[in-house]
XYZ file of C-alpha atoms in Angstrom:
632
model
C 20.302 21.125 -87.907
C 18.949 23.280 -85.094
C 21.156 23.543 -82.007
C 19.552 22.362 -78.738
C 19.314 24.932 -75.966
C 18.550 24.645 -72.262
C 15.336 26.374 -71.419
C 14.583 28.078 -68.088
C 12.720 25.065 -66.618
C 15.647 22.738 -67.352
C 18.080 25.024 -65.553
C 15.784 25.181 -62.489
C 15.380 21.383 -62.556
C 19.148 20.768 -62.662
C 19.594 23.290 -59.886
C 17.092 21.499 -57.639
C 18.706 18.138 -58.369
C 22.101 19.612 -57.460
C 20.760 20.957 -54.152
C 19.126 17.634 -53.315
C 22.340 15.728 -54.047
C 24.364 18.163 -51.925
C 21.866 17.845 -49.059
C 22.019 14.051 -49.254
C 25.834 14.112 -49.228
C 25.857 16.459 -46.243
C 23.262 14.410 -44.370
C 25.109 11.184 -45.171
C 28.340 12.668 -43.833
C 26.580 13.861 -40.673
C 25.022 10.419 -40.168
C 28.382 8.761 -40.692
C 29.955 11.064 -38.101
C 27.146 10.288 -35.651
C 27.519 6.543 -36.239
C 31.266 6.838 -35.790
C 30.774 8.746 -32.514
C 28.272 6.167 -31.258
C 30.627 3.370 -32.306
C 33.470 5.012 -30.418
C 31.220 5.476 -27.392
C 30.124 1.827 -27.511
C 33.738 0.690 -27.908
C 34.602 2.723 -24.819
C 31.748 1.124 -22.864
C 32.751 -2.338 -24.091
C 36.338 -1.598 -23.081
C 35.238 -0.604 -19.563
C 32.992 -3.678 -19.249
C 35.791 -5.862 -20.536
C 38.161 -4.374 -17.983
C 35.624 -5.027 -15.227
C 35.201 -8.596 -16.456
C 38.960 -9.077 -16.467
C 39.175 -7.758 -12.896
C 36.349 -10.049 -11.767
C 37.992 -12.972 -13.551
C 41.343 -12.180 -11.955
C 39.737 -11.880 -8.511
C 38.169 -15.314 -8.985
C 41.414 -16.719 -10.354
C 43.361 -15.540 -7.336
C 40.596 -16.912 -5.092
C 41.271 -20.347 -6.542
C 45.047 -19.996 -6.351
C 45.611 -18.734 -2.805
C 49.365 -19.167 -2.781
C 49.851 -15.460 -3.657
C 53.073 -16.436 -5.402
C 51.931 -15.019 -8.723
C 53.315 -11.502 -8.311
C 52.043 -10.324 -11.700
C 48.502 -11.412 -10.910
C 48.614 -9.722 -7.511
C 49.880 -6.529 -9.078
C 46.970 -6.550 -11.518
C 44.519 -6.961 -8.644
C 46.121 -4.132 -6.751
C 45.874 -2.010 -9.864
C 42.132 -2.668 -9.998
C 41.237 -2.934 -6.308
C 43.958 -1.061 -4.491
C 44.117 -1.984 -0.804
C 41.118 -4.286 -1.154
C 43.097 -6.674 -3.383
C 44.092 -8.356 -0.107
C 40.528 -9.720 0.282
C 40.821 -11.556 -3.041
C 43.907 -13.452 -1.859
C 42.196 -15.155 1.098
C 40.914 -18.765 1.055
C 37.357 -17.439 1.517
C 37.520 -15.489 -1.782
C 35.229 -17.881 -3.623
C 31.528 -18.405 -4.282
C 30.797 -19.723 -0.806
C 27.775 -19.350 1.480
C 27.002 -19.425 5.198
C 23.574 -20.354 6.588
C 21.894 -18.731 9.595
C 18.608 -20.244 10.692
C 16.218 -20.782 13.575
C 12.715 -22.280 13.756
C 11.205 -19.361 11.823
C 13.667 -18.239 9.155
C 16.544 -19.518 7.096
C 19.035 -16.999 5.707
C 21.954 -17.621 3.416
C 24.777 -15.064 3.370
C 27.112 -15.011 0.377
C 30.884 -14.562 0.596
C 30.706 -12.352 -2.471
C 29.079 -9.139 -1.298
C 28.612 -10.317 2.286
C 24.836 -9.802 2.137
C 21.738 -11.996 2.504
C 21.354 -13.837 -0.810
C 18.445 -16.008 0.330
C 15.721 -15.500 2.961
C 13.120 -18.229 3.489
C 10.200 -18.169 5.951
C 9.865 -21.708 7.239
C 6.297 -21.482 8.592
C 4.501 -20.115 5.523
C 3.670 -21.443 2.066
C 3.216 -19.335 -1.053
C 0.083 -19.208 -3.248
C -2.087 -21.670 -1.303
C -2.064 -23.977 1.679
C -0.435 -27.291 0.805
C 1.473 -25.912 -2.188
C 4.709 -27.252 -0.733
C 6.532 -24.042 -1.693
C 7.816 -21.950 1.187
C 7.697 -18.159 1.048
C 11.064 -16.915 -0.252
C 11.590 -13.192 0.166
C 15.089 -13.275 -1.324
C 16.383 -15.759 -3.894
C 18.000 -15.955 -7.337
C 19.569 -12.485 -7.195
C 16.294 -10.574 -6.740
C 17.998 -8.491 -4.010
C 21.056 -6.274 -3.961
C 22.883 -4.777 -0.994
C 25.917 -2.696 -1.849
C 28.245 -0.026 -0.476
C 29.849 2.208 -3.095
C 33.252 2.747 -1.460
C 35.231 5.768 -2.651
C 38.959 5.300 -2.214
C 41.575 8.011 -1.769
C 43.035 7.201 -5.185
C 39.670 8.080 -6.823
C 38.328 4.565 -7.316
C 34.726 3.504 -6.666
C 34.574 -0.093 -5.442
C 31.280 -1.923 -4.996
C 31.163 -4.299 -2.058
C 28.713 -6.563 -3.939
C 31.615 -7.515 -6.250
C 34.164 -8.173 -3.490
C 34.793 -11.202 -1.290
C 34.148 -11.189 2.466
C 35.640 -13.593 4.953
C 32.989 -15.400 7.088
C 33.390 -16.391 10.740
C 30.433 -18.186 12.373
C 30.158 -18.768 16.109
C 27.608 -19.550 18.792
C 27.193 -16.988 21.588
C 24.806 -18.435 24.145
C 21.601 -19.219 22.225
C 22.451 -16.735 19.475
C 24.193 -17.429 16.190
C 26.702 -14.737 15.241
C 28.204 -14.384 11.765
C 30.987 -11.924 11.029
C 31.622 -11.076 7.365
C 34.827 -9.083 6.847
C 36.051 -7.359 3.706
C 39.756 -7.027 4.484
C 42.500 -4.713 3.353
C 44.927 -6.372 5.759
C 44.990 -8.725 8.774
C 43.534 -6.093 11.131
C 41.853 -3.598 8.782
C 38.436 -4.342 7.318
C 34.807 -3.508 6.646
C 32.563 -5.784 8.721
C 28.943 -6.926 8.467
C 28.018 -8.591 11.766
C 24.807 -10.653 11.826
C 23.206 -11.947 15.049
C 20.203 -14.287 14.870
C 18.271 -15.092 18.046
C 16.094 -18.190 18.510
C 12.420 -17.916 17.530
C 12.823 -14.396 16.127
C 12.302 -12.783 12.713
C 14.554 -9.863 13.641
C 18.235 -10.044 12.790
C 20.764 -7.735 14.451
C 23.027 -6.195 11.841
C 26.097 -4.134 12.752
C 27.983 -2.395 9.955
C 31.371 -0.983 10.883
C 34.866 -0.384 9.588
C 38.251 -0.614 11.285
C 41.418 1.047 10.083
C 40.040 2.029 6.659
C 40.515 5.777 7.023
C 43.874 5.458 5.243
C 42.288 3.709 2.237
C 38.909 5.411 1.900
C 37.832 8.956 1.141
C 35.926 9.746 4.339
C 35.212 13.406 3.558
C 31.743 12.556 2.258
C 29.235 9.762 3.012
C 29.298 6.353 1.357
C 26.091 5.381 -0.455
C 24.365 2.221 0.711
C 22.273 0.846 -2.159
C 19.477 -1.584 -1.296
C 17.232 -3.051 -4.015
C 14.551 -5.715 -3.924
C 12.461 -7.148 -6.744
C 9.500 -8.616 -4.872
C 8.297 -12.109 -5.702
C 4.613 -12.937 -5.882
C 3.460 -15.002 -2.892
C -0.358 -14.887 -3.037
C -3.089 -16.400 -5.225
C -4.239 -13.053 -6.653
C -1.255 -11.147 -8.009
C -3.351 -8.027 -8.722
C -4.697 -7.908 -5.138
C -1.222 -8.552 -3.732
C 0.202 -5.801 -5.909
C -2.407 -3.312 -4.656
C -1.198 -3.911 -1.099
C 2.556 -3.927 -1.834
C 4.386 -0.647 -1.212
C 7.248 1.015 0.646
C 6.709 2.442 4.126
C 9.288 4.462 6.033
C 9.742 6.213 9.364
C 11.319 9.664 9.337
C 11.865 12.714 11.558
C 11.330 11.074 14.953
C 8.352 8.809 14.489
C 6.470 10.061 11.423
C 5.286 7.251 9.127
C 4.666 7.643 5.402
C 4.703 5.616 2.193
C 5.931 6.035 -1.384
C 2.690 5.179 -3.189
C 1.536 2.958 -6.047
C 2.350 3.192 -9.741
C 5.315 3.663 -12.048
C 8.520 5.414 -10.973
C 7.273 6.775 -7.648
C 9.939 8.568 -5.602
C 10.326 10.103 -2.138
C 13.326 11.787 -0.474
C 12.688 11.794 3.295
C 15.185 13.038 5.878
C 16.347 11.388 9.106
C 14.952 8.002 8.104
C 14.828 5.365 10.866
C 13.521 2.415 8.876
C 12.512 1.454 5.350
C 10.000 -1.378 4.892
C 9.546 -3.185 1.597
C 6.006 -4.438 2.239
C 4.619 -7.281 0.115
C 1.018 -7.354 1.427
C 1.439 -10.191 3.946
C 5.252 -10.254 4.212
C 7.863 -7.555 4.660
C 11.587 -6.980 4.436
C 12.648 -4.102 6.677
C 15.971 -2.340 7.262
C 16.148 -0.424 10.552
C 18.885 1.823 11.959
C 19.613 3.317 15.384
C 21.330 6.306 13.767
C 18.878 7.807 11.224
C 19.990 8.262 7.623
C 20.204 12.006 6.942
C 18.836 12.015 3.391
C 17.258 9.055 1.664
C 16.164 8.439 -1.899
C 13.427 5.811 -2.185
C 11.982 4.503 -5.460
C 9.030 2.219 -6.184
C 8.057 0.846 -9.581
C 5.067 -1.305 -10.478
C 6.173 -4.336 -12.522
C 2.711 -5.595 -13.452
C 1.388 -4.428 -16.806
C -0.636 -7.528 -17.629
C -1.751 -9.943 -14.882
C -1.748 -12.815 -17.387
C 1.913 -12.511 -18.355
C 3.495 -10.611 -15.430
C 3.043 -13.390 -12.880
C 6.402 -13.634 -11.094
C 7.210 -10.195 -9.631
C 5.024 -7.400 -8.246
C 7.250 -4.394 -7.462
C 10.795 -3.082 -7.876
C 11.929 -1.290 -4.704
C 15.153 0.745 -4.484
C 16.757 2.844 -1.756
C 19.934 4.906 -1.623
C 21.057 5.651 1.938
C 24.057 7.820 2.850
C 26.348 6.394 5.549
C 28.303 9.148 7.262
C 31.808 8.554 8.624
C 32.539 9.347 12.246
C 36.205 9.790 13.152
C 37.118 8.333 9.782
C 35.155 5.097 10.286
C 31.681 3.669 9.648
C 29.721 2.521 12.706
C 26.011 1.711 12.353
C 23.883 -0.569 14.502
C 21.014 -1.791 12.365
C 18.449 -4.597 12.104
C 16.927 -6.703 9.372
C 13.365 -7.985 9.604
C 12.330 -10.856 7.345
C 8.838 -11.947 8.329
C 5.055 -11.685 8.196
C 3.240 -8.344 8.067
C 1.250 -9.456 11.082
C 0.059 -6.801 13.555
C 0.674 -8.962 16.615
C 4.194 -9.922 15.497
C 5.218 -6.412 14.455
C 3.698 -4.870 17.582
C 5.849 -7.170 19.733
C 8.876 -5.061 18.707
C 7.602 -2.274 20.947
C 10.329 0.285 20.363
C 10.443 -0.119 16.570
C 7.049 1.287 15.417
C 6.820 -1.508 12.849
C 3.086 -2.065 13.376
C 2.567 1.315 11.661
C 3.434 -0.223 8.280
C 0.063 -2.004 8.372
C -2.407 0.404 6.688
C -5.166 0.449 9.305
C -6.319 3.942 8.336
C -5.715 7.429 9.641
C -7.409 9.176 12.551
C -10.551 7.592 13.939
C -10.414 4.682 11.443
C -7.034 3.598 12.796
C -8.253 3.962 16.385
C -11.287 1.765 15.711
C -9.087 -0.903 14.113
C -6.392 -0.855 16.796
C -8.582 -0.685 19.893
C -11.811 -2.426 18.813
C -11.489 -4.572 15.692
C -8.050 -6.122 16.283
C -8.582 -7.077 19.975
C -12.147 -8.352 19.401
C -11.334 -10.324 16.252
C -8.145 -11.674 17.811
C -10.152 -12.890 20.829
C -12.786 -14.611 18.666
C -10.193 -16.158 16.356
C -8.483 -17.665 19.378
C -11.169 -20.298 19.920
C -13.204 -20.625 16.673
C -12.549 -20.949 12.918
C -11.921 -17.588 11.287
C -14.968 -17.779 9.004
C -17.247 -18.138 12.012
C -15.183 -15.505 13.820
C -16.068 -13.027 11.041
C -19.776 -13.842 11.409
C -19.785 -13.531 15.217
C -17.615 -10.409 14.964
C -20.159 -8.833 12.577
C -23.094 -9.771 14.837
C -21.417 -8.202 17.890
C -20.582 -4.985 15.997
C -24.148 -4.719 14.682
C -25.674 -5.376 18.121
C -23.456 -2.642 19.570
C -24.679 -0.315 16.804
C -28.356 -1.286 17.169
C -29.305 1.618 19.508
C -27.978 4.035 16.906
C -29.831 2.124 14.172
C -33.011 2.300 16.254
C -32.754 6.080 16.631
C -32.236 6.439 12.894
C -35.348 4.382 12.086
C -37.368 6.186 14.765
C -36.437 9.536 13.229
C -37.473 8.269 9.790
C -40.815 7.079 11.222
C -41.488 10.500 12.775
C -40.667 12.241 9.517
C -42.953 9.816 7.699
C -45.842 10.718 10.031
C -45.225 14.446 9.469
C -44.962 14.152 5.696
C -48.657 14.952 4.947
C -48.472 18.160 7.003
C -45.185 19.185 5.336
C -46.780 18.558 1.938
C -49.689 20.816 2.928
C -47.229 23.596 3.781
C -45.719 23.208 0.326
C -49.127 23.617 -1.245
C -49.932 26.584 1.024
C -46.748 28.491 0.145
C -45.917 27.318 -3.387
C -44.008 30.471 -4.325
C -42.533 31.489 -0.987
C -39.669 29.120 -0.178
C -38.499 31.114 2.874
C -41.964 31.160 4.454
C -42.408 27.486 3.702
C -39.098 26.707 5.408
C -40.043 28.835 8.442
C -43.354 27.035 8.879
C -41.691 23.661 8.381
C -39.184 24.441 11.149
C -42.017 25.551 13.438
C -43.790 22.240 12.761
C -40.621 20.305 13.588
C -40.201 22.274 16.840
C -43.808 21.778 17.930
C -43.742 18.080 17.111
C -40.386 17.581 18.815
C -38.784 16.170 15.676
C -35.191 16.774 14.623
C -34.811 16.349 10.839
C -31.079 15.731 11.301
C -31.623 12.870 13.761
C -31.761 10.338 10.936
C -28.444 11.497 9.471
C -26.364 11.597 12.653
C -26.618 7.830 13.422
C -25.583 7.055 9.847
C -22.567 9.360 10.233
C -21.631 7.637 13.501
C -21.691 4.219 11.801
C -19.670 5.396 8.785
C -16.222 5.257 10.530
C -16.848 1.611 11.447
C -17.704 0.806 7.837
C -14.577 2.569 6.566
C -12.426 0.900 9.234
C -13.565 -2.529 8.008
C -12.268 -1.722 4.501
C -8.829 -1.299 6.054
C -8.982 -4.071 8.622
C -9.884 -7.148 6.563
C -7.340 -6.676 3.710
C -4.633 -6.300 6.391
C -5.727 -9.209 8.607
C -2.810 -11.653 8.346
C -4.806 -14.205 10.368
C -7.103 -14.802 7.385
C -4.279 -15.859 5.059
C -4.915 -19.405 3.766
C -7.772 -19.927 6.244
C -10.764 -21.593 4.571
C -14.510 -21.243 5.144
C -17.282 -23.047 3.271
C -16.318 -22.906 -0.443
C -13.569 -20.289 0.107
C -10.134 -21.882 0.502
C -8.461 -18.593 1.482
C -10.339 -15.772 3.241
C -7.559 -13.350 2.384
C -8.091 -13.890 -1.355
C -11.036 -14.273 -3.751
C -13.444 -17.225 -3.415
C -13.566 -18.479 -6.984
C -16.505 -20.778 -7.836
C -16.108 -20.639 -11.637
C -13.311 -19.849 -14.088
C -14.266 -17.771 -17.110
C -12.759 -18.530 -20.559
C -12.304 -14.789 -21.088
C -11.423 -11.685 -19.098
C -14.012 -8.998 -18.291
C -12.470 -5.513 -17.824
C -12.485 -4.415 -14.155
C -14.126 -7.743 -13.179
C -11.617 -10.462 -13.992
C -11.598 -13.964 -15.412
C -13.399 -15.707 -12.570
C -16.625 -15.532 -10.542
C -16.519 -15.099 -6.755
C -19.624 -16.018 -4.760
C -19.338 -13.904 -1.591
C -19.355 -10.609 -3.566
C -22.558 -11.792 -5.308
C -24.199 -12.505 -1.949
C -23.008 -9.152 -0.609
C -24.394 -7.386 -3.695
C -27.811 -9.073 -3.240
C -27.891 -8.131 0.451
C -26.974 -4.490 -0.191
C -29.639 -4.321 -2.939
C -32.452 -5.365 -0.566
C -31.072 -3.204 2.250
C -31.066 -0.107 0.027
C -34.478 -1.039 -1.372
C -35.916 -1.028 2.141
C -34.161 2.099 3.406
C -34.695 4.142 0.244
C -38.442 3.509 0.444
C -38.585 4.800 4.008
C -36.404 7.810 3.195
C -38.570 8.747 0.229
C -41.684 8.586 2.413
C -40.001 10.529 5.208
C -38.257 13.305 3.317
C -40.395 15.619 1.143
C -38.848 17.206 -1.924
C -37.317 20.582 -1.033
C -37.502 23.420 -3.521
C -34.166 24.175 -5.146
C -32.625 20.921 -3.881
C -31.706 17.869 -5.997
C -34.348 15.187 -6.343
C -33.064 12.669 -3.772
C -35.731 10.156 -4.836
C -34.125 9.777 -8.265
C -30.632 9.661 -6.785
C -31.603 6.936 -4.319
C -33.273 4.910 -7.085
C -30.034 5.040 -9.067
C -27.933 4.081 -6.046
C -30.102 0.996 -5.432
C -28.676 -0.481 -8.637
C -25.259 1.221 -8.791
C -24.111 0.059 -5.326
C -24.607 -3.704 -5.964
C -22.921 -3.440 -9.368
C -19.930 -1.684 -7.790
C -19.823 -4.403 -5.122
C -19.722 -7.094 -7.826
C -17.034 -5.397 -9.914
C -14.584 -4.208 -7.281
C -14.934 -7.046 -4.764
C -14.629 -9.926 -7.224
C -10.822 -10.046 -6.805
C -10.739 -8.787 -3.202
C -10.313 -10.939 -0.127
C -13.411 -13.048 0.516
C -13.247 -12.199 4.234
C -14.208 -8.598 3.465
C -17.062 -9.726 1.169
C -18.305 -12.136 3.859
C -18.284 -9.293 6.400
C -20.257 -6.994 4.067
C -22.759 -9.749 3.266
C -23.358 -10.509 6.945
C -23.395 -6.828 7.878
C -26.204 -5.972 5.432
C -28.073 -9.204 6.205
C -28.028 -8.522 9.949
C -29.014 -4.881 9.410
C -32.032 -6.011 7.370
C -33.000 -8.357 10.211
C -32.628 -5.604 12.813
C -34.735 -3.255 10.661
C -37.548 -5.798 10.383
C -37.513 -6.455 14.131
C -37.509 -2.732 15.001
C -40.320 -1.967 12.563
C -42.477 -4.846 13.790
C -41.947 -4.664 17.543
C -40.605 -1.207 18.432
C -42.081 1.353 16.019
C -45.844 2.021 16.058
C -46.885 4.771 13.640
C -50.133 5.450 15.535
C -48.309 5.911 18.832
C -45.710 8.133 17.164
C -48.483 10.249 15.617
C -50.237 10.562 18.962
C -46.986 11.548 20.655
C -46.300 14.203 18.002
C -49.802 15.670 18.443
C -49.243 15.742 22.199
C -45.916 17.508 21.730
C -47.637 20.210 19.659
C -49.718 21.234 22.675
C -46.659 21.655 24.904
C -44.570 24.840 25.130
C -41.736 24.787 22.622
C -38.194 24.981 23.973
C -35.884 26.372 21.355
C -32.271 25.351 21.252
C -29.536 27.856 20.429
C -29.154 26.484 16.909
C -32.905 26.482 16.261
C -33.222 30.015 17.625
C -30.382 31.258 15.426
C -31.856 29.517 12.373
C -35.292 31.073 13.061
C -33.798 34.541 13.427
C -31.919 34.183 10.125
C -35.129 33.147 8.367
C -37.095 36.021 9.913
C -34.426 38.486 8.765
C -34.606 37.041 5.259
C -38.391 37.378 5.299
C -38.121 40.986 6.488
C -35.611 41.804 3.753
C -37.978 40.267 1.212
C -40.895 42.484 2.393
C -38.721 45.624 2.250
C -37.683 44.721 -1.263
C -41.275 44.524 -2.397
C -41.983 48.012 -1.018
């Protein structure tokens, strides 16, 4: 019988199997070590959490049994809380609450943490008028206010987990609430709240007394303020677009964090931080600016169909510096509407700057023209009619500029045949053609830029309106015709599906505005095409204008469908009135024959060149001269 032998391939195969087995054993051992390390880490975390839970349980237990006769229990508290164990032995160390309220706001301050656990605005309803649900800025633990206290024995104690002792009293017309976190009968950290009648502003003094022996005062204590903002309006997407953090820093400068996920800013010398929720705001102000601040904003809406409760997550970390071993800050809380008139009444606070009225000239137009005029009209007529009258007055004020624009277009239209002739006369000499065209303009007394300047003058007013109406608090829950809320969309039909960028409903005012802008552009583009001849080397404006006639209405439909109906109503009326003004001017004020006769008369008069025209002519002549020299 022949003896079996291992061939070369068998040896290689066994070798590979051996290596694979060894690799698997090594990898398995490494995985086991990793799992063991993670298990140990998790056990450590669970141990810490368990210890914290035990401390919290013991604090609550002692709060119930205030006899302080259980020495063992007190020793455990002192082991966990140090000097602040005293606060857990007081009768107030329980889940109690104190209410501060006036005719405008109702605030509930919790014993545990000493901060505002509920803030309700008594004059405003959420979602829609008649909903029966008041606007609640703070409720159900959506807010957190905490001081991370560092003790001299290297502990970090969070005030949100500790019990304060409340003392409520009446001082004149004001309600004053003192919340004290005590380490002894005369040593404590105090939050002092003062609420005045008929006021959204709450005075808030934060100070310590006699804590320098217990706390590490060599570096600042971090104040942590978080707010998860509740939805209050009909359109959560529109509300979310207008919800963001504003802050004042470096002696009066105003800025904002911005929209999106995980946005962060680190301003210095911050005087206030405003968590703005479109039409309502929660603001923390300080007389002594915070040296360095970390502010975070995070968008919580990924899907408007499912994410319907919250809009934003706002967080701030503010360093509180010790002075002479103690904390002493005079601050304010504002819980109220983001209303220009209300915020502007706090003259020394700069709070009206959190309303995004636009920068530069746009902000000036809104502050000194739009707001006073609209406020005056809204004082004695419904806000829908106020928008219409407001639009009419703005358009009448702009009518002289509109007239000059149309007159310039009419002059250019009369000159078009002669300009076309120049194009045919100099088909290959663009410089000469341009020179002759400028001479024709000068002789006829026509400025080709005169039609553009009026449009540029009107542009700031148009841009200002895009800032004004979304910020107009007066429009909130005010109805007009079929719109039940001019600050939100005017839905006339609900769609059984969602159209990207458009939504799941149909709003009527954007449709009317789109129709009006279509006819307006149809009229103006026709005149512009007749007035402006095609320039060599320049884009074909005729084609561009034809495209814009259709693109602009479509953009109006898409982007304004979920916007406030007040803005769509303004745009509809604005274009409608402009069309009317155009028809009146063309019929009664512009006579092409008279314009032609005037131009022919101007040609016979001596031409007076302006400095710009003279410079332009000289440049063209130099170019022509250079061209002749080049040919030689």
